[in-house]
Short mmCIF file of C-alpha atoms in Angstrom, two decimals:
data_model
loop_
_atom_site.label_atom_id
_atom_site.label_comp_id
_atom_site.label_asym_id
_atom_site.label_seq_id
_atom_site.Cartn_x
_atom_site.Cartn_y
_atom_site.Cartn_z
CA MET A 1 0.05 0.09 0.10
CA ARG A 2 1.33 3.50 -0.69
CA GLU A 3 1.54 6.42 2.05
CA PRO A 4 -1.38 8.32 2.51
CA VAL A 5 -1.76 11.81 1.17
CA ASN A 6 -4.18 14.35 2.26
CA ARG A 7 -6.94 15.00 -0.71
CA THR A 8 -9.96 16.85 -1.50
CA ILE A 9 -12.74 14.17 -1.35
CA LEU A 10 -15.60 14.84 -3.92
CA LEU A 11 -18.95 12.33 -4.02
CA PHE A 12 -21.64 12.17 -6.42
CA ASP A 13 -24.59 9.89 -6.57
CA ILE A 14 -27.59 9.74 -9.05
CA GLU A 15 -30.88 10.01 -7.23
CA ARG A 16 -33.00 6.84 -7.80
CA PHE A 17 -30.65 5.55 -10.37
CA SER A 18 -31.44 1.57 -10.04
CA ARG A 19 -35.09 2.58 -10.52
CA ARG A 20 -34.40 3.04 -14.27
CA ASP A 21 -34.13 0.52 -17.20
CA ASP A 22 -30.64 -0.11 -18.49
CA VAL A 23 -30.90 2.21 -21.77
CA VAL A 24 -32.08 4.98 -19.38
CA GLN A 25 -28.91 4.17 -17.03
CA ALA A 26 -26.56 4.24 -19.85
CA VAL A 27 -27.99 7.72 -21.05
CA LEU A 28 -27.52 9.07 -17.49
CA ARG A 29 -24.21 8.06 -17.13
CA ARG A 30 -22.90 9.52 -20.35
CA THR A 31 -24.55 13.02 -19.40
CA PHE A 32 -23.51 12.46 -15.55
CA HIS A 33 -19.56 12.25 -16.53
CA LYS A 34 -20.20 15.10 -18.89
CA ILE A 35 -21.44 17.12 -16.05
CA VAL A 36 -18.79 16.31 -13.61
CA ASP A 37 -15.80 17.43 -16.60
CA GLN A 38 -17.47 20.44 -16.92
CA THR A 39 -17.94 21.07 -13.14
CA LEU A 40 -14.36 20.59 -12.65
CA GLU A 41 -13.14 22.63 -15.69
CA ALA A 42 -15.03 25.56 -14.26
CA ALA A 43 -13.15 25.29 -11.03
CA GLY A 44 -9.66 24.85 -13.20
CA VAL A 45 -9.19 21.17 -12.13
CA GLU A 46 -6.73 19.76 -14.77
CA ALA A 47 -6.73 16.26 -15.40
CA THR A 48 -3.18 15.46 -13.78
CA GLN A 49 -4.96 16.91 -10.31
CA GLN A 50 -7.64 14.23 -10.41
CA TYR A 51 -8.24 10.35 -9.99
CA ARG A 52 -11.75 9.11 -10.51
CA GLU A 53 -13.19 5.75 -9.58
CA ASP A 54 -16.29 4.77 -11.17
CA ARG A 55 -19.29 3.33 -9.14
CA GLY A 56 -22.03 2.89 -11.35
CA ASP A 57 -24.51 5.20 -10.08
CA GLY A 58 -22.00 7.47 -8.68
CA LEU A 59 -18.12 8.62 -8.62
CA ILE A 60 -15.53 9.25 -6.50
CA VAL A 61 -12.98 11.98 -7.40
CA LEU A 62 -9.92 12.72 -5.55
CA LEU A 63 -8.40 15.90 -6.08
CA SER A 64 -4.93 17.15 -5.09
CA GLY A 65 -4.14 19.60 -2.34
CA ASP A 66 -3.33 22.37 -4.79
CA VAL A 67 -7.01 22.77 -6.04
CA ALA A 68 -8.47 25.60 -4.07
CA LYS A 69 -11.56 24.43 -2.11
CA THR A 70 -13.31 27.77 -2.48
CA VAL A 71 -12.88 27.46 -6.24
CA LEU A 72 -14.51 24.00 -6.31
CA LEU A 73 -17.49 24.97 -4.04
CA ARG A 74 -18.34 28.14 -5.99
CA SER A 75 -18.17 25.68 -9.21
CA LEU A 76 -20.59 22.99 -7.02
CA LEU A 77 -22.99 25.85 -6.41
CA THR A 78 -23.22 27.25 -9.80
CA THR A 79 -22.16 25.16 -12.34
CA THR A 80 -23.39 22.03 -11.45
CA PRO A 81 -26.94 23.04 -10.86
CA GLU A 82 -27.02 25.03 -14.17
CA LEU A 83 -25.98 22.27 -15.96
CA LEU A 84 -28.37 19.60 -14.68
CA HIS A 85 -31.14 22.23 -15.17
CA GLU A 86 -30.33 22.41 -18.83
CA HIS A 87 -30.40 18.53 -18.84
CA ASN A 88 -33.60 18.05 -17.10
CA LEU A 89 -35.25 20.85 -19.02
CA LEU A 90 -34.97 18.90 -22.29
CA ALA A 91 -35.07 15.14 -20.85
CA SER A 92 -38.11 13.14 -20.45
CA ASP A 93 -39.41 12.09 -17.30
CA SER A 94 -37.51 9.04 -16.73
CA ALA A 95 -34.22 10.53 -18.05
CA GLN A 96 -34.15 13.16 -15.30
CA MET A 97 -31.39 13.31 -13.28
CA ARG A 98 -30.74 14.98 -9.51
CA LEU A 99 -27.60 14.38 -7.47
CA ARG A 100 -26.40 14.22 -4.12
CA ILE A 101 -22.85 15.63 -3.67
CA VAL A 102 -20.50 15.39 -0.54
CA LEU A 103 -17.05 17.47 -0.37
CA ALA A 104 -14.82 16.14 2.33
CA ALA A 105 -10.87 16.12 2.92
CA GLY A 106 -8.60 13.81 4.39
CA GLU A 107 -6.06 11.13 4.27
CA VAL A 108 -6.45 8.33 1.52
CA ALA A 109 -3.82 5.87 0.44
CA HIS A 110 -4.18 3.86 -2.86
CA ASP A 111 -3.58 0.17 -2.57
CA PRO A 112 -3.94 -1.39 -5.95
CA HIS A 113 -3.58 -5.05 -6.87
CA ALA A 114 -3.09 -6.57 -10.30
CA GLY A 115 -5.93 -7.39 -12.22
CA THR A 116 -8.24 -5.03 -10.05
CA THR A 117 -9.36 -1.56 -10.32
CA GLY A 118 -9.81 0.68 -7.46
CA GLY A 119 -8.23 0.07 -3.98
CA LEU A 120 -8.63 3.17 -1.92
CA VAL A 121 -8.20 3.17 1.44
CA GLY A 122 -8.86 5.68 4.01
CA HIS A 123 -11.22 6.30 7.44
CA ASP A 124 -11.95 10.18 5.99
CA LEU A 125 -12.88 8.55 2.58
CA ASN A 126 -15.22 5.75 4.30
CA GLN A 127 -16.65 8.93 6.63
CA ALA A 128 -17.55 10.96 3.61
CA CYS A 129 -19.41 7.76 1.57
CA ARG A 130 -21.42 7.51 4.81
CA LEU A 131 -22.78 10.67 4.77
CA LEU A 132 -23.17 10.48 0.79
CA ASP A 133 -25.73 7.87 1.57
CA ALA A 134 -27.24 9.24 5.05
CA ASP A 135 -30.87 9.40 5.27
CA VAL A 136 -30.70 12.99 6.15
CA LEU A 137 -28.77 14.14 2.90
CA ARG A 138 -31.57 11.74 0.81
CA SER A 139 -34.43 13.48 2.55
CA ALA A 140 -32.94 16.88 1.77
CA LEU A 141 -33.04 16.07 -1.92
CA ALA A 142 -36.27 14.33 -1.72
CA GLU A 143 -37.96 17.60 -0.04
CA ARG A 144 -36.62 19.94 -2.78
CA ARG A 145 -38.57 19.02 -5.96
CA ASP A 146 -37.71 22.08 -7.47
CA GLU A 147 -34.07 21.77 -7.27
CA HIS A 148 -31.46 19.51 -8.99
CA CYS A 149 -29.21 18.62 -6.39
CA VAL A 150 -28.26 18.88 -2.70
CA LEU A 151 -24.58 19.39 -1.40
CA ALA A 152 -23.20 18.56 2.00
CA VAL A 153 -19.71 19.25 3.29
CA SER A 154 -17.64 17.57 5.99
CA ALA A 155 -16.55 19.15 9.38
CA PRO A 156 -13.04 19.93 7.97
CA VAL A 157 -14.51 21.37 4.96
CA TYR A 158 -16.95 23.79 6.70
CA GLU A 159 -14.12 24.66 9.62
CA GLY A 160 -11.38 25.16 7.45
CA VAL A 161 -12.99 26.91 4.25
CA VAL A 162 -17.06 27.27 4.41
CA ARG A 163 -17.54 29.07 7.73
CA HIS A 164 -14.52 31.94 6.94
CA GLY A 165 -17.27 33.39 4.17
CA HIS A 166 -14.74 33.43 1.24
CA ARG A 167 -16.37 34.98 -2.08
CA GLY A 168 -19.18 33.12 -3.24
CA VAL A 169 -19.23 30.74 -0.20
CA ARG A 170 -21.75 31.88 2.34
CA PRO A 171 -21.91 30.38 5.72
CA GLU A 172 -25.35 31.53 6.72
CA LEU A 173 -26.70 29.16 3.74
CA PHE A 174 -25.38 26.14 5.49
CA ARG A 175 -27.07 24.34 8.27
CA ARG A 176 -25.50 21.38 10.44
CA ALA A 177 -27.05 17.86 10.48
CA ASP A 178 -25.43 15.08 12.73
CA VAL A 179 -25.53 11.69 10.78
CA THR A 180 -25.78 8.53 12.93
CA VAL A 181 -23.10 6.13 11.54
CA LYS A 182 -21.74 2.78 12.92
CA ASP A 183 -18.87 4.16 15.05
CA GLY A 184 -20.80 7.27 16.27
CA VAL A 185 -22.19 10.58 15.21
CA LEU A 186 -20.55 12.46 12.15
CA PRO A 187 -20.93 16.06 11.91
CA ALA A 188 -21.83 17.37 8.39
CA TRP A 189 -23.26 21.08 6.95
CA ILE A 190 -25.85 20.85 4.30
CA HIS A 191 -26.37 23.58 1.88
CA ARG A 192 -30.03 25.05 2.29
CA GLY A 193 -30.36 26.07 -1.37
CA ALA A 194 -33.37 27.86 -2.20
CA ALA A 195 -35.76 25.41 -0.33
CA PRO A 196 -38.83 27.32 1.28
CA GLY A 197 -37.93 28.51 5.05
CA GLY A 198 -34.01 28.23 4.46
CA ALA A 199 -31.89 31.40 4.62
CA SER A 200 -32.31 32.32 1.06
CA GLY A 201 -36.31 32.00 1.60
CA GLY A 202 -35.87 34.41 4.79
CA GLU A 203 -34.09 36.94 2.87
CA GLY A 204 -36.96 36.68 -0.17
CA GLU A 205 -39.31 37.61 2.57
CA ALA A 206 -37.22 40.41 3.97
CA ALA A 207 -36.80 41.66 0.60
CA ARG A 208 -40.37 41.54 0.32
CA ASP A 209 -41.12 43.15 3.49
CA SER A 210 -38.51 46.44 2.57
CA VAL A 211 -40.35 46.79 -0.63
CA THR A 212 -43.92 46.82 1.08
CA THR A 213 -42.42 49.44 3.24
CA ALA A 214 -41.39 51.59 0.49
CA THR A 215 -44.51 51.14 -1.43
CA ASP A 216 -46.44 52.17 1.84
CA ALA A 217 -44.20 55.19 2.24
CA THR A 218 -44.43 56.05 -1.43
CA ASP A 219 -48.19 55.89 -1.21
CA GLY A 220 -48.49 58.04 1.96
CA ALA A 221 -46.37 61.06 0.00
CA SER A 222 -48.43 60.50 -2.87
CA VAL A 223 -51.56 61.28 -0.76
CA GLU A 224 -49.94 64.14 0.94
CA THR A 225 -49.04 65.51 -2.37
CA ALA A 226 -52.68 65.14 -3.63
CA SER A 227 -54.37 66.69 -0.50
CA GLY A 228 -51.66 69.92 -1.02
CA PRO A 229 -52.60 72.89 -3.61
CA ALA A 230 -52.88 71.92 -7.39
CA GLU A 231 -50.44 72.85 -9.71
CA ALA A 232 -51.01 75.65 -12.14
CA PRO A 233 -52.15 74.58 -15.86
CA ALA A 234 -50.35 75.07 -18.94
CA PRO A 235 -51.57 77.96 -21.05
CA GLY A 236 -55.18 76.96 -22.53
CA GLY A 237 -55.23 74.03 -19.67
CA GLY A 238 -58.02 75.42 -18.02
CA PRO A 239 -58.33 78.01 -15.16
CA ALA A 240 -55.32 78.67 -13.13
CA PRO A 241 -55.19 79.62 -9.38
CA ALA A 242 -55.93 83.21 -8.46
CA GLU A 243 -53.06 85.79 -7.89
CA ALA A 244 -52.67 89.53 -8.13
CA PRO A 245 -53.10 90.43 -11.83
CA ALA A 246 -49.90 91.16 -13.85
CA PRO A 247 -49.84 94.92 -15.20
CA ALA A 248 -51.42 95.39 -18.51
CA GLU A 249 -49.47 96.25 -21.57
CA ALA A 250 -50.39 99.48 -23.05
CA PRO A 251 -52.83 99.13 -26.01
CA ALA A 252 -52.00 100.20 -29.29
CA PRO A 253 -53.37 102.97 -31.17
CA GLY A 254 -56.63 102.30 -32.05
CA GLU A 255 -56.89 99.13 -30.19
CA ALA A 256 -59.56 98.49 -27.73
CA THR A 257 -58.74 97.40 -23.96
CA ALA A 258 -59.58 94.18 -22.15
CA PRO A 259 -62.90 94.81 -19.92
CA ALA A 260 -62.05 95.70 -16.78
CA GLY A 261 -64.52 93.81 -14.69
CA GLY A 262 -65.39 90.13 -13.99
CA SER A 263 -62.23 88.68 -16.12
CA ALA A 264 -60.93 85.24 -15.03
CA PRO A 265 -57.82 85.51 -12.62
CA ALA A 266 -54.48 86.03 -14.06
CA GLU A 267 -52.58 83.04 -14.44
CA ALA A 268 -49.76 82.08 -12.12
CA PRO A 269 -46.09 83.33 -13.08
CA GLN A 270 -44.29 80.96 -14.84
CA GLU A 271 -41.83 80.82 -17.72
CA ARG A 272 -43.33 81.92 -21.01
CA PRO A 273 -42.81 79.51 -23.94
CA ALA A 274 -40.52 80.87 -26.81
CA GLY A 275 -42.07 82.57 -29.62
CA ALA A 276 -45.78 84.45 -30.01
CA VAL A 277 -48.57 82.34 -28.14
CA PHE A 278 -52.37 82.96 -29.32
CA HIS A 279 -55.50 81.98 -28.04
CA PHE A 280 -57.91 81.38 -30.62
CA HIS A 281 -61.67 81.67 -30.13
CA GLY A 282 -63.05 81.85 -33.51
CA ALA A 283 -62.55 79.38 -36.57
CA PRO A 284 -58.70 79.76 -37.41
CA VAL A 285 -57.24 78.97 -40.84
CA ILE A 286 -53.27 79.13 -41.07
CA HIS A 287 -51.07 79.85 -43.85
CA GLY A 288 -52.65 81.91 -46.34
CA SER A 289 -56.41 82.40 -44.93
CA LEU A 290 -58.49 84.42 -42.77
CA VAL A 291 -58.71 84.30 -39.36
CA GLY A 292 -61.90 85.51 -38.34
CA GLY A 293 -63.23 86.67 -35.00
CA ASP A 294 -61.75 88.64 -31.94
CA GLN A 295 -58.20 87.65 -30.91
CA HIS A 296 -56.69 87.56 -27.48
CA GLY A 297 -53.14 87.32 -26.64
CA VAL A 298 -51.42 85.70 -23.78
CA SER A 299 -50.23 89.05 -22.82
CA GLY A 300 -54.21 90.38 -22.16
CA GLY A 301 -54.53 92.29 -25.43
CA GLN A 302 -57.30 92.02 -27.63
CA VAL A 303 -57.51 92.33 -31.48
CA THR A 304 -60.61 92.99 -32.84
CA GLY A 305 -61.61 92.31 -36.54
CA ASP A 306 -60.23 90.02 -39.23
CA VAL A 307 -56.36 88.99 -39.03
CA VAL A 308 -54.82 87.63 -42.45
CA LEU A 309 -51.62 85.22 -41.77
CA GLY A 310 -49.46 84.99 -44.90
CA GLY A 311 -51.92 86.00 -47.29
CA THR A 312 -53.14 89.37 -49.09
CA ARG A 313 -56.28 91.08 -49.18
CA ALA A 314 -58.30 92.28 -51.84
CA GLU A 315 -59.63 95.43 -52.48
CA ASP A 316 -63.01 94.19 -51.78
CA GLY A 317 -61.99 93.42 -48.48
CA THR A 318 -61.61 89.41 -48.72
CA ALA A 319 -58.54 87.29 -48.19
CA ASP A 320 -57.45 85.07 -51.08
CA GLY A 321 -54.73 83.26 -49.33
CA SER A 322 -52.21 83.97 -51.89
CA PRO A 323 -48.47 84.99 -51.40
CA SER A 324 -48.03 88.82 -51.52
#
């Protein structure tokens, strides 16, 4: 037997694999190995940094110590669920695939024999395999019908990596679970995922509460604004709030002055639009036609008679609208 070395232990198991027929199992295995390949590639794991042992419905992967567990965790929490989602989105009901995953660490030795495969030896590996097969992990996946996998980490991984809150690894999203094994109780931490009642669910409720509070505050502000005085309307848009009348301009020679009494209140002071603005109370026709009726300008002046815009007036007093 070779000397034991410290390895990162990564275990996978396909849920309800033995209940499928042989054809479906073969399809699942091909997809499963592709998902593991892409998960490790996303974590930057080279082929020379890993050892794999096929277990039929699962896989044992041993990684060398120079593979960062933080990067591997981020890949397991993001890349693996996304790849499973893509597969299950197109797969039939019989070919749906969900995984139980365990990430552990410890001393592992390799004891190969001629004519056989495998030969891994180590107490830490045995404990990790027991955690993968534990009822608490099976139940966690069974309860999360909308998720594609569940991840558990061993005590050394939690204490050495997870609890420190490295980027993309949030310790509050892991809950402790004590697993009873043959030689005692095995502590583990299971990722909560997006299950209702989990940490992420609580954050969602808090976010909804904050949105409700903000909405209530906004509604209150709207009511307060509505109860205040209305804004002055734009020119020609209706009566304006009363205020002191603006001084009237001196009328041009021969021009009638505006009536003194009973007039509407002057408009609220506001920036005057560029160019001339008219209030037409007759039947205006622009560009070479006659504008009949009395015309009132925004300055308060009044023009009586007919106004010709852009045309000529004949000797008989009619407007022909032709250019002068």
